[in-house]
GROMACS .gro file of C-alpha atoms in nm:
model
  484
    1MET     CA    1   4.374   0.199  -9.253
    2ALA     CA    2   4.517  -0.138  -9.031
    3ARG     CA    3   4.297  -0.222  -8.718
    4LEU     CA    4   4.248  -0.468  -8.456
    5PRO     CA    5   4.001  -0.740  -8.546
    6LYS     CA    6   3.635  -0.720  -8.441
    7PRO     CA    7   3.482  -0.928  -8.123
    8GLY     CA    8   3.222  -1.156  -8.277
    9GLY     CA    9   3.310  -1.053  -8.628
   10ASP     CA   10   3.571  -1.074  -8.898
   11ASN     CA   11   3.562  -1.479  -8.918
   12GLY     CA   12   3.778  -1.644  -9.102
   13ASN     CA   13   4.008  -1.287  -9.134
   14TRP     CA   14   4.138  -1.233  -8.801
   15GLY     CA   15   4.443  -1.386  -8.927
   16ASP     CA   16   4.560  -1.111  -9.189
   17ILE     CA   17   4.352  -0.850  -8.974
   18LEU     CA   18   4.624  -0.888  -8.664
   19ASN     CA   19   4.926  -0.911  -8.921
   20ASP     CA   20   4.824  -0.645  -9.133
   21TYR     CA   21   4.820  -0.433  -8.823
   22LEU     CA   22   5.159  -0.525  -8.621
   23SER     CA   23   5.255  -0.485  -8.966
   24GLN     CA   24   5.284  -0.033  -8.856
   25ALA     CA   25   5.583  -0.076  -8.575
   26HIS     CA   26   5.700  -0.414  -8.690
   27GLU     CA   27   5.925  -0.570  -8.918
   28THR     CA   28   5.891  -0.909  -9.058
   29ASP     CA   29   6.118  -1.086  -8.815
   30GLY     CA   30   5.935  -0.905  -8.521
   31THR     CA   31   6.143  -0.635  -8.425
   32LEU     CA   32   6.021  -0.314  -8.329
   33LYS     CA   33   6.104  -0.039  -8.644
   34ASP     CA   34   6.233   0.282  -8.646
   35ILE     CA   35   6.092   0.628  -8.578
   36PRO     CA   36   6.140   0.863  -8.879
   37GLN     CA   37   6.294   1.184  -8.825
   38ALA     CA   38   6.049   1.373  -8.984
   39LYS     CA   39   5.725   1.234  -8.701
   40ILE     CA   40   6.043   1.328  -8.406
   41THR     CA   41   5.994   1.681  -8.526
   42ASN     CA   42   5.679   1.725  -8.601
   43LEU     CA   43   5.630   1.541  -8.230
   44THR     CA   44   5.860   1.818  -8.137
   45SER     CA   45   5.741   2.148  -8.283
   46ASP     CA   46   5.354   2.011  -8.151
   47LEU     CA   47   5.508   1.999  -7.779
   48THR     CA   48   5.614   2.362  -7.855
   49SER     CA   49   5.266   2.466  -7.970
   50ILE     CA   50   5.077   2.333  -7.606
   51GLN     CA   51   5.338   2.479  -7.451
   52ASN     CA   52   5.270   2.809  -7.574
   53THR     CA   53   4.884   2.763  -7.518
   54LEU     CA   54   4.933   2.694  -7.187
   55THR     CA   55   5.024   3.038  -7.036
   56THR     CA   56   4.856   3.025  -6.683
   57LYS     CA   57   5.114   2.677  -6.592
   58ALA     CA   58   5.480   2.803  -6.437
   59ASP     CA   59   5.758   2.718  -6.656
   60ALA     CA   60   6.035   2.623  -6.583
   61SER     CA   61   6.253   2.950  -6.573
   62ALA     CA   62   5.932   3.096  -6.303
   63LEU     CA   63   6.003   2.802  -6.047
   64THR     CA   64   6.381   2.880  -6.060
   65ALA     CA   65   6.252   3.282  -6.009
   66LYS     CA   66   6.099   3.179  -5.718
   67LEU     CA   67   6.349   2.926  -5.608
   68ASN     CA   68   6.626   3.182  -5.555
   69THR     CA   69   6.854   3.205  -5.292
   70THR     CA   70   6.926   3.549  -5.191
   71ASP     CA   71   6.559   3.642  -5.300
   72LEU     CA   72   6.453   3.391  -5.050
   73ASP     CA   73   6.668   3.490  -4.787
   74THR     CA   74   6.545   3.829  -4.836
   75GLN     CA   75   6.195   3.735  -4.797
   76THR     CA   76   6.308   3.514  -4.473
   77ALA     CA   77   6.445   3.828  -4.322
   78ALA     CA   78   6.218   4.068  -4.428
   79LYS     CA   79   5.918   3.797  -4.221
   80ILE     CA   80   6.093   3.780  -3.927
   81ASN     CA   81   6.161   4.160  -3.940
   82ASP     CA   82   6.559   4.116  -3.797
   83ASN     CA   83   6.815   3.875  -3.930
   84THR     CA   84   7.048   3.902  -3.737
   85SER     CA   85   7.021   3.810  -3.350
   86ALA     CA   86   6.700   3.822  -3.141
   87THR     CA   87   6.695   4.111  -2.906
   88ALA     CA   88   6.416   4.190  -2.607
   89GLY     CA   89   6.228   4.411  -2.847
   90ALA     CA   90   6.179   4.086  -3.111
   91LEU     CA   91   6.128   3.816  -2.877
   92SER     CA   92   5.852   4.060  -2.756
   93ALA     CA   93   5.681   4.104  -3.076
   94THR     CA   94   5.315   4.145  -3.142
   95ILE     CA   95   5.174   3.950  -3.498
   96ALA     CA   96   4.842   3.976  -3.539
   97GLU     CA   97   4.660   3.778  -3.759
   98GLY     CA   98   4.740   3.801  -4.128
   99VAL     CA   99   5.031   4.086  -4.087
  100GLU     CA  100   5.387   4.018  -4.171
  101THR     CA  101   5.593   4.270  -3.992
  102ALA     CA  102   5.588   4.227  -3.596
  103THR     CA  103   5.483   4.520  -3.356
  104ALA     CA  104   5.704   4.458  -3.078
  105ALA     CA  105   5.544   4.542  -2.692
  106PRO     CA  106   5.785   4.692  -2.469
  107LEU     CA  107   5.917   4.426  -2.230
  108ALA     CA  108   5.889   4.578  -1.900
  109LEU     CA  109   5.541   4.571  -1.992
  110LEU     CA  110   5.506   4.212  -2.005
  111SER     CA  111   5.385   3.955  -1.770
  112PRO     CA  112   5.674   3.688  -1.794
  113ALA     CA  113   5.630   3.280  -1.773
  114GLY     CA  114   5.545   3.178  -1.442
  115SER     CA  115   5.353   3.565  -1.353
  116ARG     CA  116   5.040   3.606  -1.437
  117GLY     CA  117   4.926   3.993  -1.441
  118LEU     CA  118   4.502   4.038  -1.474
  119ALA     CA  119   4.385   4.369  -1.647
  120ILE     CA  120   4.037   4.521  -1.461
  121CYS     CA  121   3.821   4.566  -1.786
  122GLY     CA  122   3.539   4.710  -1.604
  123ASP     CA  123   3.293   5.006  -1.513
  124SER     CA  124   3.231   5.227  -1.195
  125ASN     CA  125   3.188   4.912  -0.971
  126SER     CA  126   3.549   4.840  -1.081
  127ALA     CA  127   3.640   5.163  -1.041
  128ALA     CA  128   3.496   5.179  -0.703
  129GLY     CA  129   3.785   5.246  -0.449
  130VAL     CA  130   4.094   5.258  -0.678
  131THR     CA  131   4.365   5.575  -0.729
  132GLY     CA  132   4.303   5.687  -1.067
  133ALA     CA  133   3.997   5.547  -1.197
  134GLY     CA  134   3.806   5.794  -1.420
  135GLY     CA  135   4.051   5.855  -1.668
  136VAL     CA  136   4.001   5.797  -2.056
  137GLY     CA  137   4.344   5.610  -2.031
  138VAL     CA  138   4.514   5.257  -1.993
  139TYR     CA  139   4.607   5.264  -1.582
  140ASN     CA  140   4.913   5.053  -1.587
  141LEU     CA  141   5.021   4.896  -1.218
  142LEU     CA  142   5.316   4.841  -1.398
  143THR     CA  143   5.447   5.128  -1.431
  144ALA     CA  144   5.334   5.334  -1.193
  145PRO     CA  145   5.248   5.099  -0.914
  146LEU     CA  146   5.042   5.166  -0.632
  147ILE     CA  147   4.768   4.898  -0.555
  148PRO     CA  148   4.535   5.139  -0.485
  149CYS     CA  149   4.299   4.892  -0.307
  150GLU     CA  150   4.044   5.129  -0.099
  151ASN     CA  151   3.784   4.873   0.171
  152HIS     CA  152   3.546   4.982  -0.106
  153SER     CA  153   3.649   4.801  -0.403
  154TRP     CA  154   3.618   4.492  -0.560
  155VAL     CA  155   3.988   4.478  -0.744
  156GLY     CA  156   4.184   4.516  -0.370
  157TRP     CA  157   3.991   4.231  -0.273
  158ALA     CA  158   4.059   4.027  -0.518
  159THR     CA  159   4.404   4.117  -0.467
  160LEU     CA  160   4.409   4.055  -0.110
  161ALA     CA  161   4.229   3.655  -0.276
  162ALA     CA  162   4.488   3.603  -0.522
  163GLY     CA  163   4.622   3.278  -0.302
  164GLY     CA  164   4.955   3.349  -0.492
  165ARG     CA  165   4.802   3.293  -0.895
  166TYR     CA  166   4.779   3.614  -1.032
  167HIS     CA  167   4.844   3.937  -0.949
  168ILE     CA  168   4.720   4.314  -1.093
  169ALA     CA  169   4.903   4.438  -1.340
  170VAL     CA  170   4.584   4.689  -1.519
  171HIS     CA  171   4.317   4.899  -1.422
  172ALA     CA  172   4.076   4.996  -1.697
  173ALA     CA  173   3.772   5.083  -1.569
  174THR     CA  174   3.592   5.425  -1.519
  175PRO     CA  175   3.207   5.483  -1.457
  176SER     CA  176   2.903   5.534  -1.683
  177ILE     CA  177   3.121   5.319  -1.979
  178THR     CA  178   2.949   5.070  -2.185
  179PRO     CA  179   3.114   4.775  -2.299
  180ALA     CA  180   3.198   4.980  -2.665
  181GLN     CA  181   3.321   5.221  -2.535
  182TRP     CA  182   3.531   5.052  -2.350
  183ASN     CA  183   3.646   4.859  -2.657
  184THR     CA  184   3.701   5.313  -2.714
  185ASN     CA  185   3.902   5.377  -2.549
  186PHE     CA  186   4.076   5.106  -2.306
  187LEU     CA  187   4.100   4.771  -2.564
  188ALA     CA  188   4.398   4.938  -2.730
  189GLY     CA  189   4.578   4.990  -2.453
  190VAL     CA  190   4.486   4.763  -2.212
  191ILE     CA  191   4.657   4.474  -2.551
  192ALA     CA  192   4.934   4.697  -2.546
  193ALA     CA  193   5.051   4.608  -2.178
  194ALA     CA  194   5.034   4.228  -2.285
  195PRO     CA  195   4.856   4.117  -1.969
  196TYR     CA  196   4.822   3.695  -1.940
  197ALA     CA  197   4.465   3.785  -1.869
  198ALA     CA  198   4.180   4.007  -1.933
  199VAL     CA  199   3.883   4.050  -1.644
  200ASP     CA  200   3.594   4.113  -1.850
  201ALA     CA  201   3.335   4.276  -1.596
  202LEU     CA  202   3.162   4.507  -1.842
  203GLY     CA  203   2.826   4.543  -1.904
  204THR     CA  204   2.621   4.713  -1.651
  205ASN     CA  205   2.577   5.042  -1.876
  206ASN     CA  206   2.313   4.989  -2.194
  207VAL     CA  207   2.234   4.737  -2.052
  208GLY     CA  208   1.911   4.694  -2.230
  209ASN     CA  209   2.068   4.701  -2.594
  210LEU     CA  210   2.162   4.316  -2.549
  211ALA     CA  211   2.233   4.363  -2.891
  212GLN     CA  212   2.525   4.596  -2.861
  213GLN     CA  213   2.578   4.419  -2.574
  214ILE     CA  214   2.673   4.161  -2.801
  215ALA     CA  215   2.847   4.256  -3.036
  216ALA     CA  216   3.094   4.531  -2.852
  217LEU     CA  217   3.189   4.242  -2.601
  218THR     CA  218   3.248   3.963  -2.877
  219ALA     CA  219   3.458   4.235  -3.053
  220MET     CA  220   3.664   4.238  -2.722
  221TYR     CA  221   3.716   3.905  -2.697
  222ASP     CA  222   3.797   3.859  -3.075
  223ALA     CA  223   4.085   4.072  -2.989
  224PHE     CA  224   4.259   3.953  -2.712
  225ASP     CA  225   4.219   3.650  -2.858
  226ASP     CA  226   4.395   3.752  -3.113
  227ALA     CA  227   4.650   3.946  -2.908
  228GLY     CA  228   4.702   3.526  -2.730
  229ILE     CA  229   4.545   3.742  -2.379
  230LYS     CA  230   4.371   3.541  -2.228
  231VAL     CA  231   3.971   3.585  -2.083
  232ILE     CA  232   3.778   3.528  -1.735
  233VAL     CA  233   3.461   3.618  -1.813
  234CYS     CA  234   3.221   3.795  -1.493
  235SER     CA  235   2.836   3.798  -1.432
  236ILE     CA  236   2.784   4.168  -1.393
  237PRO     CA  237   2.515   4.248  -1.084
  238PRO     CA  238   2.192   4.307  -1.033
  239SER     CA  239   2.009   4.590  -1.058
  240THR     CA  240   1.689   4.707  -0.955
  241ALA     CA  241   1.611   4.899  -1.315
  242SER     CA  242   1.696   4.582  -1.506
  243THR     CA  243   1.671   4.254  -1.400
  244ALA     CA  244   1.538   4.042  -1.605
  245ASP     CA  245   1.812   4.221  -1.902
  246VAL     CA  246   2.079   4.137  -1.620
  247GLN     CA  247   1.969   3.774  -1.658
  248ARG     CA  248   1.974   3.799  -1.999
  249LEU     CA  249   2.371   3.929  -2.043
  250ASN     CA  250   2.465   3.703  -1.769
  251ARG     CA  251   2.330   3.412  -1.891
  252TRP     CA  252   2.523   3.489  -2.251
  253LYS     CA  253   2.846   3.582  -2.101
  254ARG     CA  254   2.807   3.206  -1.964
  255ILE     CA  255   2.745   3.025  -2.250
  256THR     CA  256   2.979   3.220  -2.440
  257ALA     CA  257   3.207   3.178  -2.200
  258ARG     CA  258   3.170   2.803  -2.177
  259GLU     CA  259   3.167   2.795  -2.589
  260ARG     CA  260   3.528   3.004  -2.633
  261GLY     CA  261   3.689   2.833  -2.312
  262TYR     CA  262   3.707   3.114  -2.132
  263LEU     CA  263   3.660   3.109  -1.683
  264PHE     CA  264   3.313   3.241  -1.583
  265VAL     CA  265   3.315   3.389  -1.216
  266ASP     CA  266   2.958   3.445  -1.085
  267ASN     CA  267   2.957   3.828  -0.980
  268TYR     CA  268   2.611   3.837  -0.929
  269ALA     CA  269   2.604   3.483  -0.764
  270ALA     CA  270   2.781   3.680  -0.439
  271VAL     CA  271   2.577   3.955  -0.408
  272VAL     CA  272   2.220   3.863  -0.469
  273ASP     CA  273   1.953   3.817  -0.241
  274PRO     CA  274   1.746   3.492  -0.465
  275ALA     CA  275   1.409   3.582  -0.319
  276THR     CA  276   1.399   3.985  -0.503
  277GLY     CA  277   1.723   3.923  -0.792
  278TYR     CA  278   1.800   4.214  -0.688
  279ILE     CA  279   2.143   4.320  -0.410
  280ALA     CA  280   2.117   4.157  -0.110
  281ALA     CA  281   2.035   4.428   0.172
  282ALA     CA  282   2.329   4.356   0.386
  283PHE     CA  283   2.558   4.439   0.034
  284ASN     CA  284   2.326   4.759  -0.182
  285SER     CA  285   2.452   5.049  -0.223
  286ASP     CA  286   2.170   5.171  -0.431
  287GLY     CA  287   2.026   4.936  -0.635
  288THR     CA  288   2.324   4.862  -0.897
  289HIS     CA  289   2.633   4.932  -0.697
  290TRP     CA  290   2.750   4.694  -0.417
  291ASN     CA  291   2.868   4.843  -0.095
  292ALA     CA  292   3.202   4.771   0.045
  293ALA     CA  293   3.034   4.449   0.271
  294GLY     CA  294   2.970   4.407  -0.133
  295ALA     CA  295   3.378   4.399  -0.315
  296ARG     CA  296   3.422   4.217  -0.076
  297ALA     CA  297   3.219   3.986  -0.114
  298VAL     CA  298   3.292   3.987  -0.478
  299GLY     CA  299   3.685   4.026  -0.461
  300LEU     CA  300   3.678   3.724  -0.284
  301ALA     CA  301   3.456   3.507  -0.435
  302PHE     CA  302   3.689   3.624  -0.806
  303GLY     CA  303   3.985   3.455  -0.585
  304ALA     CA  304   3.833   3.162  -0.451
  305ALA     CA  305   3.734   3.073  -0.857
  306VAL     CA  306   4.043   3.128  -0.966
  307SER     CA  307   4.224   2.992  -0.752
  308ALA     CA  308   4.034   2.680  -0.830
  309VAL     CA  309   4.159   2.628  -1.100
  310TRP     CA  310   4.502   2.800  -1.156
  311PRO     CA  311   4.822   2.689  -0.947
  312ASP     CA  312   5.021   2.914  -0.701
  313VAL     CA  313   5.336   3.059  -0.844
  314SER     CA  314   5.439   3.274  -0.543
  315THR     CA  315   5.797   3.293  -0.506
  316LEU     CA  316   5.767   3.318  -0.120
  317ALA     CA  317   6.104   3.299   0.104
  318VAL     CA  318   6.130   2.945   0.306
  319ALA     CA  319   6.503   2.992   0.464
  320GLN     CA  320   6.650   3.253   0.577
  321PRO     CA  321   6.881   3.444   0.557
  322SER     CA  322   6.765   3.480   0.220
  323PRO     CA  323   7.078   3.652   0.021
  324ALA     CA  324   6.910   3.670  -0.322
  325ASP     CA  325   6.563   3.830  -0.190
  326LEU     CA  326   6.545   4.179  -0.054
  327ILE     CA  327   6.460   4.084   0.244
  328ASN     CA  328   6.746   3.905   0.419
  329LYS     CA  329   6.526   3.770   0.743
  330PRO     CA  330   6.183   3.682   0.538
  331LEU     CA  331   6.070   3.418   0.793
  332LEU     CA  332   6.084   3.657   1.145
  333LEU     CA  333   6.176   3.366   1.378
  334VAL     CA  334   6.299   3.678   1.593
  335LYS     CA  335   6.113   3.970   1.820
  336SER     CA  336   6.358   4.196   1.941
  337GLY     CA  337   6.114   4.482   2.119
  338PHE     CA  338   5.764   4.551   2.000
  339VAL     CA  339   5.868   4.407   1.614
  340PRO     CA  340   6.089   4.118   1.459
  341GLU     CA  341   6.455   4.180   1.400
  342ASP     CA  342   6.602   4.433   1.149
  343TRP     CA  343   6.225   4.515   1.187
  344THR     CA  344   6.153   4.902   1.321
  345SER     CA  345   5.893   5.027   1.593
  346LEU     CA  346   5.684   5.345   1.475
  347GLY     CA  347   5.475   5.322   1.736
  348TYR     CA  348   5.282   5.097   1.918
  349GLY     CA  349   5.127   5.248   2.232
  350SER     CA  350   4.892   4.968   2.377
  351ALA     CA  351   4.858   4.743   2.092
  352SER     CA  352   5.051   4.441   2.200
  353THR     CA  353   5.322   4.216   1.948
  354ALA     CA  354   5.455   3.917   1.905
  355VAL     CA  355   5.618   3.698   1.630
  356GLU     CA  356   5.384   3.380   1.641
  357THR     CA  357   5.398   3.020   1.471
  358VAL     CA  358   5.047   2.986   1.224
  359ALA     CA  359   4.905   2.737   0.994
  360GLY     CA  360   5.005   2.701   0.636
  361VAL     CA  361   5.260   2.990   0.697
  362VAL     CA  362   5.648   2.849   0.683
  363GLY     CA  363   5.803   3.050   0.997
  364LYS     CA  364   5.636   3.291   1.229
  365MET     CA  365   5.428   3.544   1.141
  366PHE     CA  366   5.418   3.883   1.327
  367THR     CA  367   5.150   4.013   1.458
  368VAL     CA  368   4.989   4.332   1.590
  369THR     CA  369   4.699   4.345   1.877
  370GLN     CA  370   4.454   4.626   1.989
  371THR     CA  371   4.450   4.599   2.314
  372VAL     CA  372   4.214   4.951   2.378
  373ASP     CA  373   3.847   4.985   2.157
  374GLY     CA  374   3.982   5.264   1.874
  375GLY     CA  375   4.334   5.175   1.964
  376VAL     CA  376   4.599   5.396   1.821
  377SER     CA  377   4.850   5.376   1.504
  378THR     CA  378   5.063   5.127   1.545
  379SER     CA  379   5.345   5.067   1.320
  380GLY     CA  380   5.659   4.923   1.244
  381VAL     CA  381   5.907   4.866   0.871
  382VAL     CA  382   6.186   4.670   0.759
  383PRO     CA  383   6.425   4.795   0.551
  384LEU     CA  384   6.525   4.684   0.241
  385THR     CA  385   6.877   4.522   0.146
  386GLU     CA  386   6.864   4.765  -0.176
  387ALA     CA  387   6.808   5.041  -0.318
  388PHE     CA  388   6.577   5.008  -0.615
  389ILE     CA  389   6.718   5.010  -0.983
  390PRO     CA  390   6.498   5.189  -1.235
  391GLY     CA  391   6.377   4.971  -1.449
  392ASN     CA  392   6.419   4.652  -1.328
  393ARG     CA  393   6.096   4.422  -1.246
  394TYR     CA  394   6.043   4.399  -0.841
  395ARG     CA  395   5.862   4.065  -0.751
  396VAL     CA  396   5.680   4.152  -0.337
  397GLU     CA  397   5.521   3.897  -0.204
  398CYS     CA  398   5.360   3.770   0.187
  399LYS     CA  399   5.144   3.621   0.363
  400TYR     CA  400   4.878   3.820   0.585
  401PHE     CA  401   4.561   3.829   0.743
  402LEU     CA  402   4.370   4.085   0.969
  403THR     CA  403   4.118   3.987   1.230
  404VAL     CA  404   3.832   4.298   1.304
  405VAL     CA  405   3.677   4.223   1.625
  406GLY     CA  406   3.396   4.482   1.748
  407THR     CA  407   3.578   4.896   1.599
  408ALA     CA  408   3.673   4.874   1.261
  409PRO     CA  409   4.007   5.029   1.192
  410THR     CA  410   3.981   5.304   1.027
  411GLN     CA  411   4.344   5.210   0.844
  412ALA     CA  412   4.373   4.854   0.849
  413VAL     CA  413   4.753   4.823   0.549
  414VAL     CA  414   5.002   4.680   0.410
  415ARG     CA  415   5.231   4.889   0.216
  416LEU     CA  416   5.600   4.943  -0.005
  417GLY     CA  417   5.645   5.286   0.100
  418GLN     CA  418   5.923   5.587  -0.016
  419THR     CA  419   6.152   5.578   0.395
  420ASP     CA  420   6.147   5.941   0.348
  421GLY     CA  421   5.784   5.920   0.393
  422GLY     CA  422   5.680   6.014   0.064
  423PRO     CA  423   5.372   5.853  -0.141
  424PRO     CA  424   5.396   5.469  -0.080
  425THR     CA  425   5.466   5.334  -0.381
  426PHE     CA  426   5.323   4.962  -0.330
  427CYS     CA  427   5.024   4.904  -0.168
  428TYR     CA  428   4.783   4.607  -0.074
  429LEU     CA  429   4.537   4.746   0.108
  430ASN     CA  430   4.349   5.009   0.282
  431THR     CA  431   4.029   4.800   0.471
  432GLN     CA  432   3.803   4.828   0.776
  433GLN     CA  433   3.732   4.450   0.714
  434SER     CA  434   3.903   4.138   0.817
  435VAL     CA  435   4.079   3.977   0.570
  436PRO     CA  436   4.119   3.595   0.564
  437LEU     CA  437   4.538   3.447   0.538
  438GLY     CA  438   4.652   3.418   0.240
  439THR     CA  439   4.907   3.516  -0.024
  440ILE     CA  440   4.867   3.813  -0.145
  441VAL     CA  441   5.105   3.906  -0.442
  442HIS     CA  442   5.244   4.235  -0.642
  443GLU     CA  443   5.473   4.314  -0.972
  444PHE     CA  444   5.600   4.645  -1.071
  445VAL     CA  445   5.850   4.809  -1.309
  446CYS     CA  446   6.021   5.047  -1.065
  447PRO     CA  447   5.972   5.373  -1.250
  448VAL     CA  448   6.203   5.686  -1.231
  449GLN     CA  449   6.198   5.833  -0.907
  450ALA     CA  450   6.355   6.120  -0.668
  451ASP     CA  451   6.463   5.836  -0.438
  452TYR     CA  452   6.503   5.482  -0.472
  453VAL     CA  453   6.495   5.348  -0.094
  454TYR     CA  454   6.255   5.221   0.022
  455ARG     CA  455   6.086   4.940   0.291
  456MET     CA  456   5.842   4.726   0.358
  457GLN     CA  457   5.565   4.852   0.607
  458MET     CA  458   5.239   4.723   0.829
  459LEU     CA  459   4.981   4.976   0.982
  460MET     CA  460   4.691   4.944   1.196
  461VAL     CA  461   4.531   5.285   1.318
  462GLY     CA  462   4.273   5.211   1.547
  463GLY     CA  463   4.036   4.887   1.567
  464GLY     CA  464   3.799   4.745   1.893
  465VAL     CA  465   3.978   4.553   2.123
  466GLY     CA  466   4.133   4.193   2.005
  467THR     CA  467   4.171   4.323   1.625
  468LYS     CA  468   4.414   4.158   1.502
  469GLN     CA  469   4.678   4.226   1.176
  470GLY     CA  470   4.948   3.977   1.071
  471ILE     CA  471   5.234   3.907   0.818
  472GLY     CA  472   5.413   3.664   0.695
  473GLN     CA  473   5.751   3.507   0.487
  474VAL     CA  474   5.800   3.866   0.374
  475THR     CA  475   5.971   3.846   0.035
  476VAL     CA  476   6.107   4.134  -0.234
  477THR     CA  477   6.296   3.967  -0.506
  478ASN     CA  478   6.448   4.172  -0.795
  479LEU     CA  479   6.323   3.925  -1.100
  480THR     CA  480   6.501   4.097  -1.318
  481ALA     CA  481   6.910   4.044  -1.188
  482ALA     CA  482   6.769   3.693  -1.093
  483GLY     CA  483   6.675   3.662  -1.510
  484LEU     CA  484   6.290   3.609  -1.417
   0.00000   0.00000   0.00000
């Protein structure tokens, strides 16, 4: 058999061995020999045999089927669930991880760009003072757009402290509920409402079982992450019955929020007595729940924490007339009788009224000051320039403050109410405590009702001498008409 010479061997025979080796493929003149036909036939047969044994490899016909244009078109259309023009339903679809088809969410429930609707996820401390709380369903403020903020509602105070950064879009809280029960009763509904962010204020109930709390809260966080909903984590308040358990859960919440990149808001710190670890006496109701003063402290602290990281996205009017809005003269520059021009007095008794310059407010503020202790009801309204359209989305914004002196008022309200005296569609807060000057924002989709004619109203009942209420830059916008 022809071979190459062996290194270190074949002494004296290298030339003969090399010539014999090269002669296998070369002619005597040095050219390559032709390959016999039999060899080619055998090679083809051998390759066919090899191909037939590689059954796990793709062959050309299989690849052709995968690359078939018609088949690709069909599969692509199935993936996007619509191979024609984009629709509002398709654009507002939410797609779960690992799911190929889209599930459409109603467009009216979504928070559009620049609009930060929050979903409040809570128990009795979050349910207190909120109309609609206590049920087993999600109370969607976008389609039932009353902000039901009584004096003892921290949610209402968070609204007043929003500073144009957010509005409350969904309220899902009921007394005595645990995080696991909340997931069962509320989680799917909140995700379907598609808020900008969900606020976790859960954990007081069943706080002694840390493992169960962690498992339920983790499941909730994962679900919001999968749905693309941001999360704000709130610590739970102090409790005289379970101080150590509260601190353990709050420590876990703080660390978890940091690890997941969530905003952490320390409700616990807003009302705790550092010397005891209990709710401070000024904020305490029963050792587990805060009172009205505690609700105010928590709501204002929440607003401050969010304002520190989110910019103001309000669209307050800065000029008049304002034909693009539903209130034509939002800056309240001229007083006419007891009220600004275009407003109507519903009674001011002995109270004094003014339009005055206030730092941080464009134009002027309409202010009402009680001049008699426990003064009479004061009320003024301004009509909207057009009727609400059912199904359209609206934003209501204004600057507002309340300074309580001496006797607290029994009511201090700014609301959007029906002109026929029907129930208000939009209400900021019914409070008896001072409200710092700030920007308040709410959005809602107009429901189908018998009367679509509304007016803005500022109302105060009672209050000590010097108690003062003010409103400015009153702006109502039809977001749907504006393409927002």
